[in-house]
XYZ file of C-alpha atoms in Angstrom:
497
model
C 5.894 1.490 -28.256
C 6.952 1.204 -24.975
C 5.392 2.695 -21.683
C 6.881 1.958 -18.355
C 5.051 2.235 -15.463
C 7.014 2.410 -12.160
C 5.071 1.046 -9.491
C 6.693 3.375 -6.279
C 9.977 3.989 -6.408
C 10.988 0.314 -5.947
C 11.560 0.266 -9.708
C 13.320 3.594 -10.166
C 16.650 1.864 -11.388
C 14.329 1.635 -15.205
C 15.427 5.177 -15.745
C 19.432 4.939 -15.380
C 19.495 1.509 -16.694
C 17.631 2.328 -20.124
C 19.693 5.122 -20.322
C 22.353 3.136 -20.098
C 20.779 0.793 -22.833
C 20.194 3.349 -25.149
C 23.623 5.459 -24.430
C 26.309 2.581 -24.221
C 24.630 -0.193 -26.054
C 22.657 1.749 -29.297
C 25.078 5.211 -29.211
C 22.354 7.625 -29.285
C 23.408 11.012 -27.692
C 22.802 11.841 -23.988
C 20.059 14.357 -25.353
C 17.484 11.856 -27.781
C 18.421 9.570 -25.058
C 17.047 11.338 -21.961
C 13.921 12.240 -24.629
C 12.997 8.249 -25.290
C 13.727 7.666 -21.311
C 11.637 10.629 -20.140
C 8.313 9.848 -22.371
C 8.463 5.937 -22.136
C 8.791 6.450 -17.901
C 5.919 7.023 -16.053
C 5.559 6.970 -11.779
C 2.743 5.999 -9.981
C 3.378 7.013 -5.879
C 1.575 5.094 -3.530
C 2.750 6.692 0.525
C 3.693 10.349 1.756
C 5.482 8.758 4.072
C 9.430 9.855 4.207
C 10.140 6.270 5.235
C 8.544 4.501 2.052
C 10.430 7.291 -0.100
C 13.574 4.697 -0.691
C 16.770 6.092 -0.497
C 19.870 3.907 -1.705
C 23.233 4.094 -0.295
C 25.812 5.451 -3.160
C 28.294 3.269 -1.556
C 25.830 0.192 -2.850
C 25.993 1.900 -6.180
C 29.980 2.076 -6.305
C 30.195 -1.605 -5.540
C 27.367 -3.071 -7.566
C 26.611 -0.813 -10.002
C 28.931 2.171 -10.779
C 27.743 3.032 -14.470
C 24.477 3.744 -13.103
C 25.908 5.277 -10.728
C 27.827 7.483 -13.216
C 24.112 8.088 -14.833
C 22.685 9.359 -12.244
C 25.069 11.707 -11.356
C 24.629 13.159 -14.834
C 20.986 13.114 -14.810
C 21.560 14.900 -11.362
C 24.127 17.548 -12.722
C 21.474 18.233 -15.608
C 18.411 18.485 -13.353
C 20.361 21.046 -11.122
C 21.549 23.007 -13.953
C 17.773 23.806 -14.980
C 16.603 24.910 -11.177
C 19.554 27.156 -10.819
C 18.604 28.865 -13.861
C 14.726 28.857 -13.016
C 15.798 30.119 -9.411
C 19.000 31.911 -9.199
C 21.022 31.705 -5.915
C 18.481 29.219 -4.414
C 20.659 26.936 -3.026
C 18.210 25.608 -0.373
C 15.957 24.957 -2.976
C 18.946 23.088 -4.762
C 19.499 20.997 -1.698
C 15.816 19.378 -1.455
C 15.207 18.904 -4.963
C 18.662 17.100 -5.749
C 18.743 13.544 -6.399
C 21.837 13.165 -4.168
C 20.798 13.559 -0.093
C 24.348 14.781 1.136
C 25.672 13.613 5.036
C 27.886 11.253 6.700
C 26.456 8.271 4.170
C 25.731 9.568 0.850
C 22.154 8.522 -0.530
C 20.235 8.781 -3.876
C 16.711 9.977 -3.221
C 14.597 7.538 -5.353
C 11.453 9.254 -5.597
C 13.659 12.195 -6.902
C 14.818 10.078 -9.556
C 11.675 8.832 -10.675
C 10.154 12.472 -10.768
C 12.870 13.723 -12.951
C 13.167 10.800 -15.010
C 8.987 10.368 -16.125
C 6.878 12.427 -17.868
C 3.807 11.775 -15.471
C 3.426 11.421 -12.061
C 0.066 10.408 -10.273
C -1.281 9.694 -6.885
C -3.994 6.718 -6.280
C -6.468 8.948 -4.764
C -7.700 12.357 -4.989
C -6.650 13.545 -1.462
C -3.257 11.600 -1.650
C -2.605 13.549 -5.300
C -3.181 17.108 -3.887
C -1.079 16.501 -0.865
C 2.007 15.165 -3.064
C 1.403 18.276 -5.398
C 0.951 20.471 -2.424
C 3.629 19.443 0.126
C 5.829 16.221 -0.543
C 6.841 16.932 -4.111
C 5.698 20.788 -4.167
C 8.861 21.902 -5.607
C 8.989 19.652 -8.557
C 5.422 20.551 -9.152
C 6.234 24.226 -9.207
C 8.369 23.658 -12.000
C 6.376 20.963 -14.042
C 2.833 21.589 -12.894
C 1.955 19.398 -16.021
C 3.447 16.093 -14.775
C 1.488 15.538 -11.596
C -1.874 13.843 -12.000
C -4.439 11.480 -9.995
C -5.337 7.838 -11.006
C -7.472 7.255 -7.961
C -7.201 3.297 -7.808
C -9.861 0.710 -8.721
C -10.505 -2.928 -8.150
C -11.484 -6.074 -10.767
C -15.007 -6.795 -10.315
C -14.074 -10.230 -11.556
C -11.637 -10.921 -9.160
C -13.340 -8.956 -6.377
C -17.051 -9.910 -6.789
C -17.925 -12.871 -9.365
C -14.928 -15.009 -7.806
C -14.414 -14.018 -4.573
C -17.799 -13.651 -3.431
C -20.173 -15.505 -6.528
C -23.126 -15.705 -4.194
C -23.557 -12.156 -4.021
C -22.555 -11.764 -7.735
C -25.426 -13.889 -8.742
C -28.633 -12.152 -6.223
C -27.218 -8.833 -8.279
C -27.137 -9.991 -11.577
C -30.812 -11.665 -10.736
C -31.574 -8.176 -10.573
C -29.802 -5.827 -12.561
C -28.150 -8.685 -15.174
C -24.640 -9.401 -15.654
C -23.111 -6.747 -17.450
C -22.428 -5.387 -14.690
C -19.538 -7.356 -14.319
C -17.803 -4.995 -17.336
C -19.409 -1.859 -16.608
C -19.148 -1.126 -12.817
C -21.083 1.814 -12.576
C -24.263 -0.475 -13.421
C -24.144 -1.227 -9.795
C -26.192 2.238 -9.109
C -29.283 -0.050 -10.621
C -29.296 -1.685 -7.092
C -30.658 1.441 -5.564
C -34.187 0.628 -6.886
C -33.872 -2.363 -4.834
C -32.597 -1.101 -1.384
C -36.649 -0.856 -0.263
C -36.907 -4.558 -1.327
C -37.053 -6.711 1.643
C -36.394 -10.491 -0.892
C -33.164 -8.823 -1.993
C -32.147 -7.610 1.200
C -32.814 -10.915 2.667
C -30.906 -12.154 -0.415
C -27.938 -10.140 0.589
C -27.904 -10.992 4.490
C -28.238 -14.821 3.359
C -25.292 -14.610 1.276
C -23.125 -12.442 3.689
C -24.347 -15.134 6.459
C -23.253 -18.201 4.771
C -20.002 -16.933 3.860
C -19.116 -16.302 7.401
C -20.376 -19.551 8.135
C -17.829 -20.777 6.022
C -14.752 -18.681 7.731
C -15.940 -19.720 11.345
C -15.198 -23.312 10.203
C -11.892 -22.136 8.489
C -10.636 -20.289 11.694
C -11.527 -23.166 13.932
C -9.780 -25.495 11.898
C -6.569 -23.138 11.202
C -6.827 -21.490 14.057
C -8.728 -23.695 16.765
C -10.521 -20.551 17.532
C -14.457 -21.025 18.109
C -16.113 -18.049 17.324
C -20.031 -17.259 16.628
C -20.829 -16.740 13.133
C -23.587 -14.349 14.195
C -20.873 -12.117 15.210
C -19.788 -8.965 14.071
C -17.153 -9.741 11.958
C -14.444 -6.748 12.290
C -11.561 -7.027 10.500
C -8.537 -4.794 9.689
C -5.916 -6.362 7.255
C -2.803 -3.834 6.202
C 0.688 -4.397 6.852
C 1.700 -3.678 10.279
C 2.759 0.044 11.035
C 2.625 2.929 13.130
C 0.481 4.906 10.279
C -1.851 2.143 10.110
C -2.955 2.804 13.901
C -3.367 -0.950 14.713
C -2.929 0.859 18.015
C -6.306 2.444 18.033
C -7.858 -1.051 17.521
C -5.758 -2.150 20.147
C -7.642 0.236 22.744
C -10.924 -0.057 21.361
C -10.579 -3.727 22.157
C -9.461 -3.179 25.729
C -12.152 -0.657 26.324
C -14.322 -3.026 24.934
C -13.226 -5.934 27.177
C -13.343 -3.210 30.148
C -16.790 -2.200 29.429
C -18.397 -5.643 28.625
C -16.722 -7.954 31.707
C -15.496 -5.146 34.113
C -18.606 -2.790 33.757
C -21.700 -4.183 32.440
C -21.201 -8.458 31.986
C -24.874 -8.560 31.917
C -26.000 -5.787 29.314
C -26.692 -6.634 25.787
C -24.081 -6.525 23.639
C -23.668 -7.000 20.080
C -20.901 -9.887 19.861
C -17.750 -9.054 17.785
C -15.104 -11.000 16.475
C -12.230 -8.740 16.073
C -9.593 -9.981 13.138
C -6.583 -8.622 12.499
C -4.098 -9.485 9.552
C -0.962 -8.191 8.394
C 2.822 -8.536 7.981
C 5.919 -6.764 9.654
C 9.019 -6.009 7.943
C 12.010 -7.689 9.163
C 13.564 -5.191 11.082
C 10.824 -3.003 11.953
C 10.731 -3.681 16.001
C 7.785 -1.664 16.748
C 5.993 -3.290 13.833
C 6.444 -6.857 15.991
C 5.836 -5.282 19.246
C 2.288 -4.595 17.478
C 1.345 -8.062 16.724
C 2.386 -9.037 20.299
C 0.389 -6.937 21.842
C -2.422 -7.948 19.378
C -1.827 -11.401 20.276
C -1.281 -11.210 24.056
C -4.738 -9.202 24.164
C -6.215 -11.909 22.306
C -4.928 -14.380 24.931
C -6.483 -12.701 27.743
C -9.594 -12.007 25.813
C -10.522 -15.508 24.406
C -9.871 -17.115 27.347
C -11.791 -15.195 30.075
C -14.806 -17.696 30.747
C -17.329 -14.367 30.876
C -16.731 -13.284 27.849
C -17.877 -16.395 26.107
C -18.703 -15.542 22.577
C -18.778 -11.640 23.345
C -15.827 -10.547 22.065
C -13.185 -13.021 20.642
C -9.652 -11.283 18.898
C -7.914 -13.167 16.216
C -4.586 -12.356 14.789
C -4.538 -14.039 11.412
C -0.963 -15.597 10.140
C -0.111 -15.609 6.620
C -3.182 -13.573 6.149
C -3.717 -13.266 2.478
C -6.330 -12.014 0.024
C -8.173 -14.616 -0.447
C -9.373 -14.418 3.069
C -10.915 -10.899 2.610
C -14.354 -11.842 1.318
C -15.446 -13.182 5.132
C -15.715 -9.805 6.636
C -18.507 -7.826 7.634
C -16.679 -4.349 8.588
C -13.701 -3.252 7.312
C -11.458 -0.974 8.996
C -9.279 1.757 7.014
C -8.495 4.008 10.317
C -5.652 5.860 9.175
C -4.386 6.574 5.535
C -5.309 6.641 1.683
C -5.752 2.909 1.094
C -7.766 2.603 -1.914
C -7.500 -1.102 -2.266
C -8.797 -2.656 0.627
C -11.358 -0.070 1.136
C -12.771 -1.204 -2.160
C -12.318 -4.789 -2.288
C -14.533 -4.322 0.791
C -17.215 -2.938 -0.392
C -17.744 -4.557 -3.279
C -17.763 -7.433 -1.119
C -20.852 -6.120 0.951
C -18.723 -5.217 3.439
C -19.187 -1.827 5.544
C -16.027 0.366 6.387
C -14.919 2.310 9.385
C -12.511 5.224 8.267
C -11.140 8.877 8.390
C -11.945 10.837 5.772
C -8.897 10.464 3.840
C -7.538 8.763 0.795
C -10.426 7.218 -1.170
C -12.675 7.515 1.580
C -13.572 10.997 0.325
C -14.494 9.731 -2.861
C -16.380 6.582 -1.689
C -18.537 9.135 0.636
C -19.573 11.352 -2.566
C -20.102 8.310 -4.674
C -22.413 6.360 -1.902
C -22.642 9.026 0.538
C -20.606 9.640 3.614
C -24.131 8.706 5.878
C -23.404 5.379 4.524
C -20.092 4.942 5.610
C -19.017 5.222 9.104
C -17.002 8.433 9.262
C -14.885 8.905 12.298
C -11.809 11.516 13.622
C -10.032 14.682 12.766
C -10.218 15.842 8.615
C -7.396 16.920 7.257
C -7.548 20.629 8.501
C -7.733 19.576 11.737
C -4.749 17.421 11.686
C -3.437 20.713 10.254
C -4.587 22.768 13.119
C -3.111 20.820 15.855
C 0.097 20.270 14.438
C -0.243 24.093 14.401
C -1.100 23.790 18.216
C 1.100 20.905 18.860
C -0.023 17.189 19.878
C 0.191 16.921 23.300
C -0.687 12.807 24.158
C -0.678 13.265 28.297
C -3.217 15.932 28.007
C -5.832 12.769 26.493
C -4.415 10.149 28.648
C -5.550 12.554 31.773
C -8.427 14.080 30.377
C -10.397 10.449 29.344
C -10.720 7.946 31.764
C -11.351 5.193 29.795
C -7.905 5.618 27.380
C -6.164 5.980 30.709
C -7.468 2.594 32.000
C -6.321 0.730 28.868
C -3.183 2.431 29.043
C -2.220 1.659 32.416
C -3.388 -1.997 32.028
C -1.140 -2.186 28.927
C 2.147 -0.178 30.697
C 1.018 -2.396 34.333
C 1.204 -6.140 32.724
C -2.187 -6.888 32.248
C -1.704 -8.522 28.728
C 2.186 -9.800 29.731
C 1.914 -10.509 33.316
C 5.082 -12.814 34.030
C 6.675 -9.455 31.669
C 5.052 -6.163 32.952
C 7.437 -3.703 30.924
C 6.934 -6.032 27.520
C 5.165 -3.130 25.870
C 7.016 0.100 27.856
C 8.664 1.052 24.316
C 4.762 1.389 22.819
C 3.356 2.603 25.715
C 6.242 5.603 25.409
C 5.736 5.530 21.949
C 2.051 6.522 22.209
C 2.609 8.529 25.073
C 5.549 10.734 23.777
C 6.740 10.126 20.496
C 3.446 9.314 18.433
C 3.304 10.917 15.053
C 0.175 9.714 14.029
C -1.944 11.307 17.006
C -3.971 7.977 18.168
C -5.049 9.824 20.895
C -6.413 12.451 19.121
C -9.144 10.194 17.690
C -9.859 7.599 20.633
C -13.025 9.029 21.791
C -14.590 9.499 18.467
C -13.119 6.066 17.355
C -14.879 4.846 20.169
C -18.625 6.604 19.723
C -18.130 5.835 15.995
C -17.955 1.555 16.972
C -20.979 2.329 19.048
C -22.775 3.714 16.137
C -21.720 0.629 14.360
C -23.114 -1.873 17.114
C -26.508 -0.063 16.927
C -26.963 -0.570 13.494
C -25.654 -4.121 13.605
C -28.525 -4.886 15.858
C -30.859 -3.803 13.249
C -30.357 -6.711 10.450
C -32.311 -4.795 7.949
C -31.226 -1.161 8.284
C -27.640 -2.822 8.257
C -27.787 -4.808 4.509
C -29.775 -1.588 3.056
C -26.388 0.520 4.146
C -24.085 -2.256 2.399
C -26.637 -2.520 -0.827
C -26.466 1.447 -0.617
C -22.086 0.841 -0.358
C -22.095 -1.934 -3.383
C -24.400 0.745 -5.483
C -21.974 3.633 -5.150
C -18.479 1.791 -5.945
C -19.185 1.568 -9.995
C -16.463 4.454 -10.216
C -13.650 2.027 -8.565
C -13.416 -0.475 -11.313
C -9.941 -1.145 -12.269
C -11.299 -1.169 -15.981
C -11.951 2.694 -15.630
C -8.381 3.255 -13.807
C -6.667 1.193 -16.332
C -8.308 3.313 -19.133
C -7.051 6.485 -17.414
C -3.955 5.028 -17.198
C -3.787 4.314 -21.035
C -5.383 7.426 -22.367
C -3.815 9.881 -20.341
C -0.420 8.675 -19.294
C 0.262 6.072 -21.432
C -0.982 7.563 -24.552
C -3.078 4.441 -26.104
C -6.406 3.570 -26.786
C -8.060 0.652 -24.966
C -8.396 -2.192 -26.797
C -11.736 -4.497 -26.369
C -9.462 -7.352 -28.267
C -9.897 -10.915 -26.723
C -6.554 -11.990 -25.524
C -6.446 -15.488 -26.522
């Protein structure tokens, strides 16, 4: 028995390639081959961004894979024939659901190919799966609702707790035993120790030891000396407009303005802000976001008045082995379960919008134990209907205006004052992801973070509650659901030699 899980649209060619093998090499009829392909393949969608749902040029297929193109054309012909019978005369629906997108340069919609050629389609968080059913792939859901399901992502506790943070794993095992490593639901037992002063001290000690090691690493690798007792504030994901690193930048500038210009003598919570991620080679905006981050860092880190109160570091060549060292993990935009879960399992707090896996984390750990800010789904929908006007926020919010004026005026690029004009224009006039709309609430939420961090005991109790609530998010559960509900096999407990 064979199952092929198409992890996003990148491996979509598996569908026409398997058809080619079965029809051309094995001499099966089209109908028999197609039945095998559909029962073999399943598709996991990871994002609803249109630009991430790949569209490959037909000219490329003509040159490199002409036989595969013939097969895709035939798949599409039969697919549209079925749609025509279900919705006679609905040419607009045919256009929307076709595998072939017409235009000056014809393209193949690889997501549509994945859906048509698979027996199951899933998102990776419950709210994400609802979005693909109700909006992105609604036409396909209408005709094949049984195909669509959800598989909330998980992480392996062996990798992300036992290996990454053995000190924390040991402290947990001393209280609830070691069986939680293979049954993450047992972490709920930590709730019995949320008021245990000794356990609170042990967890805080382990976290501080990791931070001190990481501070030494940063000094060695990045030549930046940081305060290991500061709040480690980490945002790691690919650099992209929809990941809203720009909201992070505006927060940093606001902190800098408050702490240095307005109230330098106030007792602020020391904060080390780290941003990591990579930009696609041809994505100019993402590269300019990185440039803005590093430029802000140069100004902040070299201001003698700041001292250890605020540091900004862009983690070049970021890799997952660094992730265990953080204190706060930002998920400020989008469905991104894996990073949230790794953060929580490692004993980090999470600040984020109420979407993606944050919704399910809030259900498991309690919304009061996450730092939630910003618009909900219904708020975004209402704002879309009303019309998002970034300039109105800019005019109404003095601190936002000040930060934007600094960026546009060259405060962080004195030798090239217009360096960030494209980013300013994007935020002011073409921002699909509504950064300004969440700015005020994000600043307020970060103030709550600062306040709680000054109370180490309460901070650690919140961390413990988060860890106790992440049992649902084990990859063991995720893989078991894939096996039973998509691949049609029972999980095996056999050890692999």
